[in-house]
GROMACS .gro file of C-alpha atoms in nm:
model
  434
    1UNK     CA    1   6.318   7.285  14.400
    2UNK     CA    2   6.483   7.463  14.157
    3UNK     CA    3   6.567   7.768  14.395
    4UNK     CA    4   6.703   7.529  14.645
    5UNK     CA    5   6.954   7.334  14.415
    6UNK     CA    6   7.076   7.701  14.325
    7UNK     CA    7   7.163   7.813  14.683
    8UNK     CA    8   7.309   7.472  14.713
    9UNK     CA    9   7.542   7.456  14.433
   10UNK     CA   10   7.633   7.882  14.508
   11UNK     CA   11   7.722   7.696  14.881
   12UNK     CA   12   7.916   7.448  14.696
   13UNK     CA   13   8.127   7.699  14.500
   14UNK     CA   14   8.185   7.882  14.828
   15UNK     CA   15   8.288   7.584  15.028
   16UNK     CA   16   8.508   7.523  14.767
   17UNK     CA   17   8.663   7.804  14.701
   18UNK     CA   18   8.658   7.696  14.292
   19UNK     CA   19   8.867   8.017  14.073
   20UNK     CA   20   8.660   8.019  13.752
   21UNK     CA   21   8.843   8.310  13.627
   22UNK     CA   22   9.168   8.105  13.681
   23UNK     CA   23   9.069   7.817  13.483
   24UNK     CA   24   9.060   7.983  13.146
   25UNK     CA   25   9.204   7.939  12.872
   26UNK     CA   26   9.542   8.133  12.868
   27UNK     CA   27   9.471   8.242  12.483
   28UNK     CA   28   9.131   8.345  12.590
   29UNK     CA   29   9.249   8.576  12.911
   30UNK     CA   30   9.523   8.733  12.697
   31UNK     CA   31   9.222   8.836  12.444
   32UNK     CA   32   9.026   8.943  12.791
   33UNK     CA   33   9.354   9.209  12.851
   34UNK     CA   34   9.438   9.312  12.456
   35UNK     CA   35   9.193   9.637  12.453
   36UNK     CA   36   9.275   9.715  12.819
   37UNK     CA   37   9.552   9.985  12.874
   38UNK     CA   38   9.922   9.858  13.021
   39UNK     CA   39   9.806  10.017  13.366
   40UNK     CA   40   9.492   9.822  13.360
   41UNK     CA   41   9.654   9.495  13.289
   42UNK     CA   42   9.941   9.473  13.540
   43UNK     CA   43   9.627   9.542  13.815
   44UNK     CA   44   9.503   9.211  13.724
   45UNK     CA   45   9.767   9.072  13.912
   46UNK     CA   46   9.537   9.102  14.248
   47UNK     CA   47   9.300   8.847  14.076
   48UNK     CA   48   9.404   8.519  14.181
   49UNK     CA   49   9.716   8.378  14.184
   50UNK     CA   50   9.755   8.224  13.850
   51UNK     CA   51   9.699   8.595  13.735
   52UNK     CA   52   9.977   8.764  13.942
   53UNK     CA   53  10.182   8.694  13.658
   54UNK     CA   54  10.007   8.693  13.326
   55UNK     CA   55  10.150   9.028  13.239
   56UNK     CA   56  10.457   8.897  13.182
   57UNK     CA   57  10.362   8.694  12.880
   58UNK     CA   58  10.058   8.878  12.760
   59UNK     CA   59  10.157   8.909  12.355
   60UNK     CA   60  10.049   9.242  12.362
   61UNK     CA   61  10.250   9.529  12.489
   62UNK     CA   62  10.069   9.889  12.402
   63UNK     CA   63  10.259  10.205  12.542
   64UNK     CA   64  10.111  10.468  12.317
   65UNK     CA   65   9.986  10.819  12.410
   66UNK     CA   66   9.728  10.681  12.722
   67UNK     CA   67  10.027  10.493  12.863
   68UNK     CA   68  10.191  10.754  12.809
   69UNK     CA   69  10.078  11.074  12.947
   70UNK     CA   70   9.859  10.862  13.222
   71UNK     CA   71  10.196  10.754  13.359
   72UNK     CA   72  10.234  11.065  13.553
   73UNK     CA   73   9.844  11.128  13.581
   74UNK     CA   74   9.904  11.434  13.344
   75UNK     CA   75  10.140  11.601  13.487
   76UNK     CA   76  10.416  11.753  13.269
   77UNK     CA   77  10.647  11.563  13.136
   78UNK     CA   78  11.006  11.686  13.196
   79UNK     CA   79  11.341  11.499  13.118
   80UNK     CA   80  11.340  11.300  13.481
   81UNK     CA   81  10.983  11.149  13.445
   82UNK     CA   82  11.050  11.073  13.060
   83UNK     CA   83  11.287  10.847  13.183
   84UNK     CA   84  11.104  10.705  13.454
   85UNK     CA   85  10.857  10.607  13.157
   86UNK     CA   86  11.148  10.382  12.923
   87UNK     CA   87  11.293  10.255  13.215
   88UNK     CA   88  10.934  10.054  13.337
   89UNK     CA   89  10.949   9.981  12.964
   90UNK     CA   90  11.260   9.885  12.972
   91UNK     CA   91  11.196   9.657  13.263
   92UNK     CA   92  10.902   9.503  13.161
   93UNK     CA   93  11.082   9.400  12.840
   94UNK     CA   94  11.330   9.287  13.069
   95UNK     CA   95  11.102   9.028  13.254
   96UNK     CA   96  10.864   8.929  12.957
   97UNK     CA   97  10.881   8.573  12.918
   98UNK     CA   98  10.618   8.496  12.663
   99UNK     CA   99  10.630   8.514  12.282
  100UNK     CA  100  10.597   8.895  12.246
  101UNK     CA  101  10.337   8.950  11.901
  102UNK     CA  102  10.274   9.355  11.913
  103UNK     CA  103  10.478   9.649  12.092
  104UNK     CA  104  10.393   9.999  12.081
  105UNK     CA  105  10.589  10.310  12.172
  106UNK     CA  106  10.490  10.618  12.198
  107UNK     CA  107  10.733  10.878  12.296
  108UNK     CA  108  10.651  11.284  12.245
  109UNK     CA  109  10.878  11.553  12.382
  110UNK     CA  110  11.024  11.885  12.311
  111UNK     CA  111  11.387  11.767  12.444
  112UNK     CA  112  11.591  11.495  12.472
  113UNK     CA  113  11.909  11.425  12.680
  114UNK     CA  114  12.191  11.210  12.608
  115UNK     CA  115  12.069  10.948  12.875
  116UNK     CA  116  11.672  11.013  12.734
  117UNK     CA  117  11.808  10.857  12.379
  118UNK     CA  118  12.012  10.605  12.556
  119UNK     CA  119  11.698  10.443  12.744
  120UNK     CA  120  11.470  10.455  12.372
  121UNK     CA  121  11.800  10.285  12.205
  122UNK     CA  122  11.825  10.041  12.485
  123UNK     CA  123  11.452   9.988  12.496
  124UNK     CA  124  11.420   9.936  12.102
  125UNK     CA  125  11.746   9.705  12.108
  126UNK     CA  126  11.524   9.436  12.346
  127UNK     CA  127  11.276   9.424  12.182
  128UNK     CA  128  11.202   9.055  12.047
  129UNK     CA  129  11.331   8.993  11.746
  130UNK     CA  130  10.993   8.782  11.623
  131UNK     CA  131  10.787   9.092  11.691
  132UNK     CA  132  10.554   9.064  11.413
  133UNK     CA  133  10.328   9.396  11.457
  134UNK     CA  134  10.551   9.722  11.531
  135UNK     CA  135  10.424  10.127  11.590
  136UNK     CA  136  10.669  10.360  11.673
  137UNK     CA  137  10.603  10.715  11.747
  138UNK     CA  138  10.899  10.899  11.870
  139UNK     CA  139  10.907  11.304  11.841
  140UNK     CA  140  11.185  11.489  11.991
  141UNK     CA  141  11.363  11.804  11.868
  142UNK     CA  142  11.504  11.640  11.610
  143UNK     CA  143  11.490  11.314  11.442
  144UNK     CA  144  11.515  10.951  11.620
  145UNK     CA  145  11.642  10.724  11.378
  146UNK     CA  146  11.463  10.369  11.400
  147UNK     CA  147  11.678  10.076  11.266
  148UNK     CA  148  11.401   9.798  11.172
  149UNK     CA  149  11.645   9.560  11.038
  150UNK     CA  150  11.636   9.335  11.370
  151UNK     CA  151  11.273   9.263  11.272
  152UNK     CA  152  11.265   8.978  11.015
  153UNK     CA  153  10.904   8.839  11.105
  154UNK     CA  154  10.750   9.183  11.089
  155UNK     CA  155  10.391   9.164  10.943
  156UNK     CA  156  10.260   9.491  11.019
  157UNK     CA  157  10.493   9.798  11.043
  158UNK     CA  158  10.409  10.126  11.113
  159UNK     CA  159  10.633  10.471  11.199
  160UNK     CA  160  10.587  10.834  11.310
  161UNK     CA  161  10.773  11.137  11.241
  162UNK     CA  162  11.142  10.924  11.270
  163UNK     CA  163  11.403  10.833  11.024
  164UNK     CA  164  11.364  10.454  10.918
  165UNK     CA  165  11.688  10.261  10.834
  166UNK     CA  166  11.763   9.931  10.750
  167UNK     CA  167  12.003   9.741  10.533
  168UNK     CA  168  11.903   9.757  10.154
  169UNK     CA  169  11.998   9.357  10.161
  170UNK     CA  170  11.712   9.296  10.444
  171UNK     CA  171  11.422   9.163  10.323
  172UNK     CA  172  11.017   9.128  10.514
  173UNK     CA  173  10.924   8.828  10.361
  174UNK     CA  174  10.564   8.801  10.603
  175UNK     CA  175  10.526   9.207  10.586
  176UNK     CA  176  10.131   9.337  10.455
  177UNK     CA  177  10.070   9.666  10.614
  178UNK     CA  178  10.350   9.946  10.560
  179UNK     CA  179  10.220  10.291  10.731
  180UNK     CA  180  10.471  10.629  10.728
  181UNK     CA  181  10.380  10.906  10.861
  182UNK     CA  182  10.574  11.253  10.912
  183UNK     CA  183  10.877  11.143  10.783
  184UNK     CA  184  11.172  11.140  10.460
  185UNK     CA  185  11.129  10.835  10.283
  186UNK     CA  186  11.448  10.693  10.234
  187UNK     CA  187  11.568  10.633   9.843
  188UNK     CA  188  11.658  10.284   9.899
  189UNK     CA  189  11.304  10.208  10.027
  190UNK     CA  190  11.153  10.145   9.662
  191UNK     CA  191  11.495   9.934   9.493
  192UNK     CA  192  11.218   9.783   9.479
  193UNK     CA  193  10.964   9.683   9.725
  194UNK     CA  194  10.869   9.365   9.514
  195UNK     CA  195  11.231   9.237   9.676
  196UNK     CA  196  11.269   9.360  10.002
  197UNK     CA  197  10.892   9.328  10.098
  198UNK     CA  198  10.732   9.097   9.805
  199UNK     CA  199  10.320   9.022  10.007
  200UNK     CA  200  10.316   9.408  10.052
  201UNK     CA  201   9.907   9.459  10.045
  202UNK     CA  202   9.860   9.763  10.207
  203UNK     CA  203  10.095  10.081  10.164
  204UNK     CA  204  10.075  10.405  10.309
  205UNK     CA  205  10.242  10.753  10.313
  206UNK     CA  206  10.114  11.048  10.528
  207UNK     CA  207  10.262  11.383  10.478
  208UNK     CA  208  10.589  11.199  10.374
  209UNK     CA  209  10.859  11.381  10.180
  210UNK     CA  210  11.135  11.260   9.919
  211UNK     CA  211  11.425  11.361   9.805
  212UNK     CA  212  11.378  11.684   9.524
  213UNK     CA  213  11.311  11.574   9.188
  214UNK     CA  214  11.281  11.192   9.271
  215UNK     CA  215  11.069  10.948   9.092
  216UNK     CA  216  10.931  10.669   9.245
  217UNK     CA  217  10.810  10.387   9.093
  218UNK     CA  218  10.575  10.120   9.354
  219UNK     CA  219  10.638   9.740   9.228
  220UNK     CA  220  10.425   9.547   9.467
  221UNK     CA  221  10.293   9.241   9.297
  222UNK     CA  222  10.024   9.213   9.594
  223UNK     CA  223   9.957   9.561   9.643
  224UNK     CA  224   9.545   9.584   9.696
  225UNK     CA  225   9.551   9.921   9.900
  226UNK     CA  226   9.763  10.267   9.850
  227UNK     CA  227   9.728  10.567  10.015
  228UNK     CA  228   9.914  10.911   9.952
  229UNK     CA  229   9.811  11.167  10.175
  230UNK     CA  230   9.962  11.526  10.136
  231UNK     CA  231  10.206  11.403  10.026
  232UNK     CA  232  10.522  11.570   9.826
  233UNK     CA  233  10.639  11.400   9.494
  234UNK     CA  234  10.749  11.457   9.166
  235UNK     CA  235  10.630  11.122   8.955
  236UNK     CA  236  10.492  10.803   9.103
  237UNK     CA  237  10.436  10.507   8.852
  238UNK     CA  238  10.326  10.143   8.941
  239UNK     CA  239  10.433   9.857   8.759
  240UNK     CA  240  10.318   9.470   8.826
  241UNK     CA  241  10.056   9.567   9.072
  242UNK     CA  242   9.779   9.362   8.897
  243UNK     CA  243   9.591   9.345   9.245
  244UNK     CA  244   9.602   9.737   9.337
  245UNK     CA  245   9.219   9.796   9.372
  246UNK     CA  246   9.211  10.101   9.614
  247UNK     CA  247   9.374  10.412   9.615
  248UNK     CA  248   9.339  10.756   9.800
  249UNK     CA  249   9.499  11.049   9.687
  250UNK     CA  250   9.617  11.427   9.815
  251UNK     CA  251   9.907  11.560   9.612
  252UNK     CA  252  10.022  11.904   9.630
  253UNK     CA  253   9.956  12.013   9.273
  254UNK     CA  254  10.263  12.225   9.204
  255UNK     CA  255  10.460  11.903   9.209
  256UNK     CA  256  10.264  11.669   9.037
  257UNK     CA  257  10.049  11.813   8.772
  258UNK     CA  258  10.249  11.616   8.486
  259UNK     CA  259  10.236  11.314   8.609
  260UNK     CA  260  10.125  10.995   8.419
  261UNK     CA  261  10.169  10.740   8.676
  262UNK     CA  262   9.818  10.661   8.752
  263UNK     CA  263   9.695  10.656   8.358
  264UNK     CA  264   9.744  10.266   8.376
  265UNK     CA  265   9.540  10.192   8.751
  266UNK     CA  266   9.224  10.399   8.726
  267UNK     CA  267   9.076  10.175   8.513
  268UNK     CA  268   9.129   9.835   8.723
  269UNK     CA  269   9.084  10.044   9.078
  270UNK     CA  270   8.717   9.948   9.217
  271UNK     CA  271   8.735  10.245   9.513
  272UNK     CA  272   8.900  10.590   9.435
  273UNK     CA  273   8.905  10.835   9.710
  274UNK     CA  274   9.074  11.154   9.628
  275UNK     CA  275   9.083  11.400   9.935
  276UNK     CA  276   9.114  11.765   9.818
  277UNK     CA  277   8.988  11.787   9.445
  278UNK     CA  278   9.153  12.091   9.355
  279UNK     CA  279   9.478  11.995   9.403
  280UNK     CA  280   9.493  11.665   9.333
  281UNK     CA  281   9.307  11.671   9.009
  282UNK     CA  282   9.634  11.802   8.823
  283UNK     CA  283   9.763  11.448   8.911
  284UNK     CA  284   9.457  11.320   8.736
  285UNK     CA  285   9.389  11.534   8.456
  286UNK     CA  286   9.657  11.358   8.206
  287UNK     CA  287   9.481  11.040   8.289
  288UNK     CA  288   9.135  11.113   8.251
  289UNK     CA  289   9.150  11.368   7.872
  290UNK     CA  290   9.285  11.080   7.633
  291UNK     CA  291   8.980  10.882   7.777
  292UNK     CA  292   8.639  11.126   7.625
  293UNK     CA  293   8.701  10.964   7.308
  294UNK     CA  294   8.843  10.616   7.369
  295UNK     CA  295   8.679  10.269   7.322
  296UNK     CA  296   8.797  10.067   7.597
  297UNK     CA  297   8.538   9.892   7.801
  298UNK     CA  298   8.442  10.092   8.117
  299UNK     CA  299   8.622  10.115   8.423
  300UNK     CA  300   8.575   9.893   8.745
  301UNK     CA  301   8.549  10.159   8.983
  302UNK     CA  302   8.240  10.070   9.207
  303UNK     CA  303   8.316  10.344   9.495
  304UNK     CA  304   8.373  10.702   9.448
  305UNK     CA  305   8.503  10.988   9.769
  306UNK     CA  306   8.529  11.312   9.689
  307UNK     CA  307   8.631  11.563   9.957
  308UNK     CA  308   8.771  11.869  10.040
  309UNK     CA  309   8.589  12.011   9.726
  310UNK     CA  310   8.465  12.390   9.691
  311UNK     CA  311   8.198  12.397   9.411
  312UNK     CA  312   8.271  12.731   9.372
  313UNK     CA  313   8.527  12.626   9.168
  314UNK     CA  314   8.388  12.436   9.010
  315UNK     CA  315   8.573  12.550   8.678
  316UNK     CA  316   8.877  12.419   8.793
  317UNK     CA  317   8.800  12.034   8.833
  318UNK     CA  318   8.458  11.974   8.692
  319UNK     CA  319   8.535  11.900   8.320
  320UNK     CA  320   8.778  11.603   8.437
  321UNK     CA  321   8.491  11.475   8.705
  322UNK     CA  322   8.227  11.454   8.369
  323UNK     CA  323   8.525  11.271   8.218
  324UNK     CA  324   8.582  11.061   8.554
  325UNK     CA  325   8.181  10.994   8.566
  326UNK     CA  326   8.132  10.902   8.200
  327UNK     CA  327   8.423  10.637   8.241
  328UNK     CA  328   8.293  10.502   8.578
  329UNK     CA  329   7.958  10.320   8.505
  330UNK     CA  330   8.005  10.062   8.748
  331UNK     CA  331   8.002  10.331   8.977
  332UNK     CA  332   7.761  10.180   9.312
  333UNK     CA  333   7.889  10.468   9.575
  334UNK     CA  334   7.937  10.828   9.568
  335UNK     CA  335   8.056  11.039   9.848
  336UNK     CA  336   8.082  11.457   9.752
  337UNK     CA  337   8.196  11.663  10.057
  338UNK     CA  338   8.161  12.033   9.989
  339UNK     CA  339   8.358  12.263  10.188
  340UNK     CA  340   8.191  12.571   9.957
  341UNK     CA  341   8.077  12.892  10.226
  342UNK     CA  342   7.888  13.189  10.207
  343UNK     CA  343   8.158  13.417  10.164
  344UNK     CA  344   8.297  13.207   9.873
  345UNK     CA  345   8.233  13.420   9.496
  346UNK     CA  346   8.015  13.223   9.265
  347UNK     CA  347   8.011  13.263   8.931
  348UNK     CA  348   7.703  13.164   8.731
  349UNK     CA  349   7.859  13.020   8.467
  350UNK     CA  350   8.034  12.756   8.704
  351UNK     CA  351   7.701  12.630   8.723
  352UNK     CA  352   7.691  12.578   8.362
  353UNK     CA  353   7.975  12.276   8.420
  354UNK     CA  354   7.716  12.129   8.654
  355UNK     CA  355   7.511  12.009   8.351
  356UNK     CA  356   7.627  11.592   8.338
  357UNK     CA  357   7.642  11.598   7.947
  358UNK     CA  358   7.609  11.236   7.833
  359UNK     CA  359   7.666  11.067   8.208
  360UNK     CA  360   7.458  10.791   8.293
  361UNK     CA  361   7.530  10.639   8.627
  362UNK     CA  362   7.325  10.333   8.564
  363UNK     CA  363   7.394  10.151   8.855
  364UNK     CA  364   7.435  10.393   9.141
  365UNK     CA  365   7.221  10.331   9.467
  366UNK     CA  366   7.385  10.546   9.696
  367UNK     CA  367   7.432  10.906   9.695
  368UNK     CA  368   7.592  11.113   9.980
  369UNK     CA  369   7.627  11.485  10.007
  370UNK     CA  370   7.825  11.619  10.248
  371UNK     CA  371   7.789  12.010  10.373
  372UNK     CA  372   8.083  12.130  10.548
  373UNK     CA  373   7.991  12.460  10.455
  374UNK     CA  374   7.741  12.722  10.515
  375UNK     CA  375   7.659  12.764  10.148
  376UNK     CA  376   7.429  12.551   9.920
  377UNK     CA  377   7.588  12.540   9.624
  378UNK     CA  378   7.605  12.142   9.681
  379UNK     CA  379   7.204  12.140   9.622
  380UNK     CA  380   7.266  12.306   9.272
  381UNK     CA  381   7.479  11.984   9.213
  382UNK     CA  382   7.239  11.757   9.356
  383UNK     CA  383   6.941  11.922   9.138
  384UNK     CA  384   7.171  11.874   8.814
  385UNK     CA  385   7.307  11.461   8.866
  386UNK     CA  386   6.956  11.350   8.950
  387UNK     CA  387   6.861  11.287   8.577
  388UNK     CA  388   7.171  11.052   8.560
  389UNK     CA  389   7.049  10.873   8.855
  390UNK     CA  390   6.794  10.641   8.722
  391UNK     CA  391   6.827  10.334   9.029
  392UNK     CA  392   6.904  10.548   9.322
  393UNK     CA  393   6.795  10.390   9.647
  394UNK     CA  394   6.971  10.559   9.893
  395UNK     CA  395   7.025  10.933   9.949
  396UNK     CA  396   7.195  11.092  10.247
  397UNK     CA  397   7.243  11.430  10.327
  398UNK     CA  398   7.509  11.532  10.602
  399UNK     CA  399   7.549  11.860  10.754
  400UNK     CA  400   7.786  12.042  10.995
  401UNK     CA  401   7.659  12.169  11.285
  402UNK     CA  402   7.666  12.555  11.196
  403UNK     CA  403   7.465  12.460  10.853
  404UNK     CA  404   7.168  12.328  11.146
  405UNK     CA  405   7.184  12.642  11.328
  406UNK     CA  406   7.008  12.849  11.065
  407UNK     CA  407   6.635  12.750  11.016
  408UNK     CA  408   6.653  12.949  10.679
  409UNK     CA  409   6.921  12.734  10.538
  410UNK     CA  410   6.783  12.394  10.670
  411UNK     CA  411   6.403  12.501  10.493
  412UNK     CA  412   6.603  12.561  10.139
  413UNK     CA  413   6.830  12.241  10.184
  414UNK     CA  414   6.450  11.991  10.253
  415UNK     CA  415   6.307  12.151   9.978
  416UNK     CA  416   6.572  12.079   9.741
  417UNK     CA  417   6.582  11.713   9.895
  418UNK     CA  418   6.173  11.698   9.887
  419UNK     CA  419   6.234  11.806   9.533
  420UNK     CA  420   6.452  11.532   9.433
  421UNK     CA  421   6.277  11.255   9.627
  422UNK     CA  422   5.964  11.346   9.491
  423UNK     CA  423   6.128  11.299   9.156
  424UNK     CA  424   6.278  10.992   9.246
  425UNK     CA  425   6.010  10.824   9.456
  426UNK     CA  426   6.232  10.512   9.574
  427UNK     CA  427   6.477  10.666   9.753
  428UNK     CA  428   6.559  10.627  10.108
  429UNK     CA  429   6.611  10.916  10.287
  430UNK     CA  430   6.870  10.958  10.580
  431UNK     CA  431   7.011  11.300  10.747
  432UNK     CA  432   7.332  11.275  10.936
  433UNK     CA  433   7.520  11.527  11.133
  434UNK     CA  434   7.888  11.573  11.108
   0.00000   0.00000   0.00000
């Protein structure tokens, strides 16, 4: 019985002719299309015809670099099909009728004519106004200049290798994510970000530049997340960011080793991730030495990344990690990427620093060790922090791809580990490739 009422109701739906795919939701069929590719969406046109013209007020409008090289199936992009590429932009812009909530451009070439920065100006100046997520990525041989001011309901903004202007009297009242990568930060960016962009929460600079000798100084009452990634920068200070509880640092040394700008937010930050040790560690050193004697109450850190270190040089940064570790007895997580190789010199008495003098990591369960190298200088390491381990529960060991070729290297690295384990009976074991 059951079989037949099946083939009955399939001969219903064909008799019919019933479009099930038609009678969704229009929010639901827009979240169908928003990981598909701007190629991919205009062919569901063909569907039915209450599709033939959902493109034209899907909310979502992603030309980044699969739009963009796939529009010429990867053929070289010269001046004539560049312009081919902002002009369907320009024209689907043109014919959008629905409330437009993300745009993306991505635009990379090694020239640009005068009609090539014509079509990105005139492609930029239609874009809605109450565009609330923006990414721009436009590289030519020089600069393109992105004016932002037009964007008052902007929420989530981030730019590529460009120039950003904007009025210094404009404000971004609903902005929470700034990103900047590649490019000079202007100086009237920070006067002061707790004005022009007061629920800031996330801020972040990628191999940005300032002017020389300028001093910054972030006041974002909201500000939970900064990131300064090789980055160049004289002094950075924070003031009324009570909420900042994540930062992640690479600062070219020579700039920044007197700087006292973070003395104030280590303490309150609960994840630290500091990408090359040995040259941001001048940033930190003034903040960490006044601390080996002090009496304030520990710190709140809970996660700790360390990368880009070689523990052959270990001389340089390891008296201000013993100073970091001693401080940071919340500590839960602890990431240590070692980049150390075969060829690097060791000096034994780097391996003195190794000894964890009077840290206790009481309530660490998670270790990971990460060799990006072909040397094992990280196992010393691991063999000397295992006494300040005491509740360990997980330990993972990572390795590169050329550390698993060698059967001789992989033998010493399991013994260490067996070594430790066996010392620490319950911890969980887990090897990961990188």
């Amino acid at each position: 019985m059951s079989s037949q009422k099946s083939i009955k109701l399939e001969r219903c739906d064909e008799t019919t002719g019933e479009d099930r795919i038609s009678e969704l939701h229009p929010d639901l069929k827009h979240l169908i299309l928003k990981d598909l590719t701007v190629k991919e969406i205009a062919r569901t046109s063909v569907l039915s015809t209450q599709w033939r013209h959902i493109f034209r007020n899907h909310p979502y409008l992603i030309f980044d670099h699969t739009a963009y090289y796939y529009s010429r199936n990867n053929q070289y992009m010269n001046n004539r099909t560049v312009d081919e590429f902002l002009k369907t932009i320009k024209r689907i812009l043109s014919t959008h009728t629905g409330l437009l909530d993300q745009f993306v451009l991505y635009v990379v070439h090694k020239q640009k004519s005068t009609n090539t920065l014509s079509l990105v100006d005139q492609v930029m100046s239609i874009v809605p106004t109450t565009i609330t997520k923006l990414r721009v990525n436009i590289q030519f041989n020089e600069r393109y200049a992105v004016t932002i001011t037009q964007f008052p309901e902007l929420t989530y903004l981030e730019i590529y290798c460009c120039s950003l202007k904007y009025h210094p009297t404009t404000t971004f009242l609903k902005l929470t994510r700034l990103h900047l990568y590649a490019l000079s930060v202007p100086h009237n960016l920070f006067q002061p970000l707790s004005r022009i962009a007061p629920n800031l929460e996330r801020l972040s600079f990628w191999c940005c530049d300032w002017p020389d000798g300028d001093t910054v100084t972030i006041d974002a009452p909201r500000l939970k997340e900064f990131v300064m990634n090789n980055c160049r920068l004289r002094h950075c200070s924070f003031s009324e960011t009570t909420s900042l509880s994540s930062v992640t640092l690479h600062l070219k040394h020579q700039l920044n080793n007197n700087s006292d700008g973070f003395c104030h937010v280590l303490p309150k930050l609960t994840s630290l991730e500091i990408l090359n040790m040995t040259s941001t560690i001048g940033v930190l050193a003034p903040c960490l030495k006044p601390i080996e004697f002090s009496e304030c109450k520990p710190w709140a850190l809970k996660k700790l990344n360390l990368r880009g270190l070689r523990l052959t040089q270990a001389s340089t940064f390891m008296p201000e990690l013993i100073l970091l570790l001693k401080r940071a007895k919340n500590l839960e997580e602890l990431w240590i990427e070692d980049y150390s190789t075969e060829s690097d010199e060791l000096h034994h008495d780097n391996f003195d620093k190794f000894i964890f003098k009077d840290v206790t990591l009481d309530r660490l369960g998670r270790l990971s060790l990460v060799l990006l190298g072909e040397s094992h200088h990280g196992l010393q390491l691991l063999r000397s922090i295992r006494p300040c381990l005491p509740v360990l529960m997980n330990l993972n060991i990572g390795y590169s791809t050329t550390t698993l070729d060698s059967t001789e290297q992989e033998r010493v690295v399991v013994d260490c580990v067996s070594e430790f384990c066996s010392a620490s009976p319950n911890v969980k074991l887990t090897y990961f490739r990188i």
